[in-house]
Coordinates of C-alpha atoms in Angstrom, one line a residue:
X159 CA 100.0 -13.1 -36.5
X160 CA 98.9 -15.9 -38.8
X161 CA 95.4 -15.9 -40.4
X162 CA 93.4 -19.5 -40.7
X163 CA 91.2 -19.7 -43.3
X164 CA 89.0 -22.9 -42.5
X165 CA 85.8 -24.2 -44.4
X166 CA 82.9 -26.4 -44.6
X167 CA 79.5 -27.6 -45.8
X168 CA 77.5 -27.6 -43.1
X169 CA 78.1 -26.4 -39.1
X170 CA 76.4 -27.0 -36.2
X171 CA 77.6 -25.6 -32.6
X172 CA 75.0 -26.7 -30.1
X173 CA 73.1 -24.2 -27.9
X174 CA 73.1 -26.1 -24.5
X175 CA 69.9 -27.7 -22.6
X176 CA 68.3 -28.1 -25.8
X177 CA 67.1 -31.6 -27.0
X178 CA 64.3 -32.6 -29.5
X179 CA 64.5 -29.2 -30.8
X180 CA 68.7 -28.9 -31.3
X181 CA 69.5 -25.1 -32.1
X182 CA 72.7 -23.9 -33.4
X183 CA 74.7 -20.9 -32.6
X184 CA 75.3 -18.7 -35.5
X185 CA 78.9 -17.8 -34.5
X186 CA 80.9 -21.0 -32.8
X187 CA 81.7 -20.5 -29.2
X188 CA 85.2 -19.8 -27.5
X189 CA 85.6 -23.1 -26.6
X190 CA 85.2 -24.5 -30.2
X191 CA 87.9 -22.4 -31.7
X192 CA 90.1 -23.2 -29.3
X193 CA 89.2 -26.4 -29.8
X194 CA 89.7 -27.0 -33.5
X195 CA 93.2 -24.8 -32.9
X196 CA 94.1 -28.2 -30.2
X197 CA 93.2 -30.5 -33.1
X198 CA 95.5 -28.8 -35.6
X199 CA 98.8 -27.9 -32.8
X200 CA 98.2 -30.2 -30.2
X201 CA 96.1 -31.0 -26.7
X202 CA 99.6 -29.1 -24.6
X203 CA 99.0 -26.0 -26.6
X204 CA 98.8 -22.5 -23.8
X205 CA 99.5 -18.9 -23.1
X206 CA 98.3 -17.9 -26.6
X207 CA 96.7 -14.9 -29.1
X208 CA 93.6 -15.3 -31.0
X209 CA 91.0 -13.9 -32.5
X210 CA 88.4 -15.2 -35.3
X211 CA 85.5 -14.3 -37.3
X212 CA 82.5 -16.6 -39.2
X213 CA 80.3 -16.2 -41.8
X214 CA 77.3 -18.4 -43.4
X215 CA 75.2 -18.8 -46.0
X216 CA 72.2 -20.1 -44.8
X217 CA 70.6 -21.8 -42.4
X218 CA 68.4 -25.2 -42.5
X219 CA 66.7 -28.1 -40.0
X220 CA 66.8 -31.2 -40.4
X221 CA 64.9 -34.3 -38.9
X222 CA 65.6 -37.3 -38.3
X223 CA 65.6 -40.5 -35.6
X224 CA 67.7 -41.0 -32.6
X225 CA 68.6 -43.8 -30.5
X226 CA 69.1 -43.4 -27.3
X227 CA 70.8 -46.1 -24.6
X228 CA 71.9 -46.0 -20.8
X229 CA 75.8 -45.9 -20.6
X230 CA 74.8 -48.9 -18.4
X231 CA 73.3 -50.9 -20.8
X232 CA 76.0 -50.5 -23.7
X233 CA 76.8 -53.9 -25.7
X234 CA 80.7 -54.6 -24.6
X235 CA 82.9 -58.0 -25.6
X236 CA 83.1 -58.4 -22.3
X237 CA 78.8 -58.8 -22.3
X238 CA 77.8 -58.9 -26.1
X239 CA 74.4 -59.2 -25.0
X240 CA 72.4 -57.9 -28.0
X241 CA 69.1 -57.4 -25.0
X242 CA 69.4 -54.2 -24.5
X243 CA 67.3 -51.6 -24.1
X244 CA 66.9 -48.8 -26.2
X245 CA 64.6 -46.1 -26.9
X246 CA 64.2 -44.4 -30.4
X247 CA 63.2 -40.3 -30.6
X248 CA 62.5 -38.0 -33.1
X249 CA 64.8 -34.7 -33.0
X250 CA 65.0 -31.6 -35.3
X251 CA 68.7 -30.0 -35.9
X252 CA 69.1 -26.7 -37.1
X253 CA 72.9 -26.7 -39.5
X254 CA 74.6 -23.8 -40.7
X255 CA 75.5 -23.8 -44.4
X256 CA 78.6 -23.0 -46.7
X257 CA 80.5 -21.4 -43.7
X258 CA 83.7 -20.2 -43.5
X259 CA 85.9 -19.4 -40.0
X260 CA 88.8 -17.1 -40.2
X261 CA 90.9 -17.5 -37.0
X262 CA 93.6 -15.0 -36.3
X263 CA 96.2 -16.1 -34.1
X264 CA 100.0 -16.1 -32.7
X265 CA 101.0 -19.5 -32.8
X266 CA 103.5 -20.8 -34.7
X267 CA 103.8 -24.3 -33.9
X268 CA 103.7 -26.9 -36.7
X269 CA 101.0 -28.7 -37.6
X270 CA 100.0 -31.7 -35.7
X271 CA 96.5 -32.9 -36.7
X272 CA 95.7 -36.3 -34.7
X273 CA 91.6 -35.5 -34.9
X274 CA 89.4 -35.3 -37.4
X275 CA 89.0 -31.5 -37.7
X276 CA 85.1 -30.4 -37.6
X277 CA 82.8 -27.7 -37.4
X278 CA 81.0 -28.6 -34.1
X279 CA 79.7 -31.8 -34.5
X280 CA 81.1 -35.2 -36.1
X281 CA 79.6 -35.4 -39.2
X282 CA 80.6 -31.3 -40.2
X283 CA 83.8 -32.3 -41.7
X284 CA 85.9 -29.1 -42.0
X285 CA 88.8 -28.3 -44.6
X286 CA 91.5 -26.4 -43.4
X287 CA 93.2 -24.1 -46.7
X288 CA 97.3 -23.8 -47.0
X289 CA 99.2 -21.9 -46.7
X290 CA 98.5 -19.5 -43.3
X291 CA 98.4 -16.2 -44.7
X292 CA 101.0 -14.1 -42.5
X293 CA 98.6 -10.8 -41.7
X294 CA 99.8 -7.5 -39.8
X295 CA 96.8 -6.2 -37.6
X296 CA 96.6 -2.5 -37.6
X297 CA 95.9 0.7 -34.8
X298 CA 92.6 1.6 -37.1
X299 CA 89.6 2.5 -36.7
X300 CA 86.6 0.5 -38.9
X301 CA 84.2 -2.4 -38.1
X302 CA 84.1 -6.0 -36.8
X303 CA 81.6 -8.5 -37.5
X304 CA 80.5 -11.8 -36.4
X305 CA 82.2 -12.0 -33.1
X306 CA 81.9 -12.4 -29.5
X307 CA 83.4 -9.2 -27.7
X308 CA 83.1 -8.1 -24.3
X309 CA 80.1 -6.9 -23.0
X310 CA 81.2 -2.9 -23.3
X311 CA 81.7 -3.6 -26.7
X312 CA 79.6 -3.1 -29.1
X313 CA 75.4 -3.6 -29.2
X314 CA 74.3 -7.2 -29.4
X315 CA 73.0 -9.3 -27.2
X316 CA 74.8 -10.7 -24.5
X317 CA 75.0 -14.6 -24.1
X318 CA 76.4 -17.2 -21.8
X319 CA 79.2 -18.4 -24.2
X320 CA 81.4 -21.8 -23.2
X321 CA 85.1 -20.6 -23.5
X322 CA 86.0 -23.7 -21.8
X323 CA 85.2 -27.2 -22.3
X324 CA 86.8 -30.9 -21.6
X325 CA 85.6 -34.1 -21.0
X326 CA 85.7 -36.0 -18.2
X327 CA 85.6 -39.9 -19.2
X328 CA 83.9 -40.7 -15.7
X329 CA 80.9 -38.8 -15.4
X330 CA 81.0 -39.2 -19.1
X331 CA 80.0 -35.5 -19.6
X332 CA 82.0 -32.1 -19.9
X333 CA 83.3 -29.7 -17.7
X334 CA 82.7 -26.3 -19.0
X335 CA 83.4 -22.7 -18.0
X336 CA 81.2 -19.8 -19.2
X337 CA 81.1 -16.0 -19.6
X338 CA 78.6 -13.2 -20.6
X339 CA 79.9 -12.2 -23.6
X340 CA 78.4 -9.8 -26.3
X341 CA 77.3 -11.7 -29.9
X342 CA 77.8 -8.8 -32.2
X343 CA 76.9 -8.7 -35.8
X344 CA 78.5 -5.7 -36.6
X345 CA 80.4 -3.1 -33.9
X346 CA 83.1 -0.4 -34.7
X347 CA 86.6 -1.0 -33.3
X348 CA 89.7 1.4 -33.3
X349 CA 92.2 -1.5 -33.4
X350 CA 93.5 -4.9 -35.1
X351 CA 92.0 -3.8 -38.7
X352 CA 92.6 -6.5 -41.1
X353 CA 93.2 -4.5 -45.0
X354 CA 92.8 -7.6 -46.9
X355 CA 89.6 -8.7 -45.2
X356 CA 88.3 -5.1 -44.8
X357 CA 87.2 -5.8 -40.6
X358 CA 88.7 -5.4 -37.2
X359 CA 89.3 -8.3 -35.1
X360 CA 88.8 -8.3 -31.2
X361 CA 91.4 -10.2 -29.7
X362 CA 92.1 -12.6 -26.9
X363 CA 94.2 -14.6 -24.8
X364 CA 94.2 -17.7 -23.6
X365 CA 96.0 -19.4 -20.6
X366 CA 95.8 -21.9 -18.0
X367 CA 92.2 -22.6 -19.6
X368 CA 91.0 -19.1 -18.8
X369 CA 90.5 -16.1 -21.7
X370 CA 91.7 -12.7 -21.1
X371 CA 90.3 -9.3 -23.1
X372 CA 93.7 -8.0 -25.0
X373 CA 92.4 -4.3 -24.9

């Protein structure tokens, strides 16, 4: 396994149906890790291990003014009509600060990097820290924190978390699976104890754009 150490200033991984009031998750969903591992080995990459944790420091909102225009009505060179419509709103977006995403995982493809990588949205530019730190997970028994896990697992509450997500360029939205997952703070594990980082990590694998439990 290779350990990931990625960073940034700010994060914000949207919860979905919200709009004037945008809340965050506080631990990124599936779909965003798997994500930002695509942007740094490629689209094509399957049949894979991971496993990841995430930390913050604090959390803040911030306001500000939106425009908003029908994919319709979108100024083109083919029509560079500047008489469009558009409507302004006001929004309130709740960031994550100083946060730092360890992703444990099995590949061990080079690196690729044709995106910008982020945390969640455009403008949370992440940093991605070389070299991979080579880590041996081992059969003992101590805590995890910060992570989704399956609902037998552990005591949090259980969410509908995205482990899937891609575009599609003609409904212009995304196609997304889900699963009812646990968000645990804290839960004792027997397994994939990390020494250096002093936590267990729960695994899991994904293939053919599903995610399996690694048990």
């Amino acid at each position: 396994m290779r350990k990931i150490k990625i960073t940034s200033n700010i994060a914000h991984f949207k919860i979905p149906y919200s709009s004037k009031y945008q809340k965050t998750y506080d631990i990124p969903p599936i779909s965003t890790v798997v994500g930002i591992l695509k942007v740094l080995f490629g689209e094509d990459i399957d049949n894979f291990k991971f496993g990841y944790t995430f930390k913050y420091e604090s959390k803040f909102e911030d306001a500000m003014n939106i425009s908003k225009v029908n994919i319709n009505d979108v100024v083109t060179l083919e029509d560079p009509s500047t008489n469009k419509r558009k409507v302004t709103d006001n929004i309130t977006r709740e960031y994550l600060y100083d946060c730092t995403l360890l992703i444990y995982t099995d590949i061990e493809l080079p690196i690729e990097m044709n995106y910008c990588l982020t945390m969640g949205r455009s403008n949370s530019l992440a940093r991605v820290h070389f070299p991979f730190k080579p880590v041996q997970l081992l059969e003992e028994v101590g805590q995890g924190f910060n992570q989704y896990t399956p609902i037998e697992l552990g005591l949090g509450m259980i969410k509908p978390i995205t482990y899937y997500s891609e575009f599609d360029k003609k409904s212009q939205s995304f196609n997304t699976k889900v699963k009812h997952l646990r968000l645990n703070k804290h839960f004792d594990y027997d397994r994939n104890y990390d020494k250096e980082e002093d936590q267990n990590i729960f695994l899991w694998k994904y293939q053919g754009g599903e995610i399996y439990e690694l048990n």
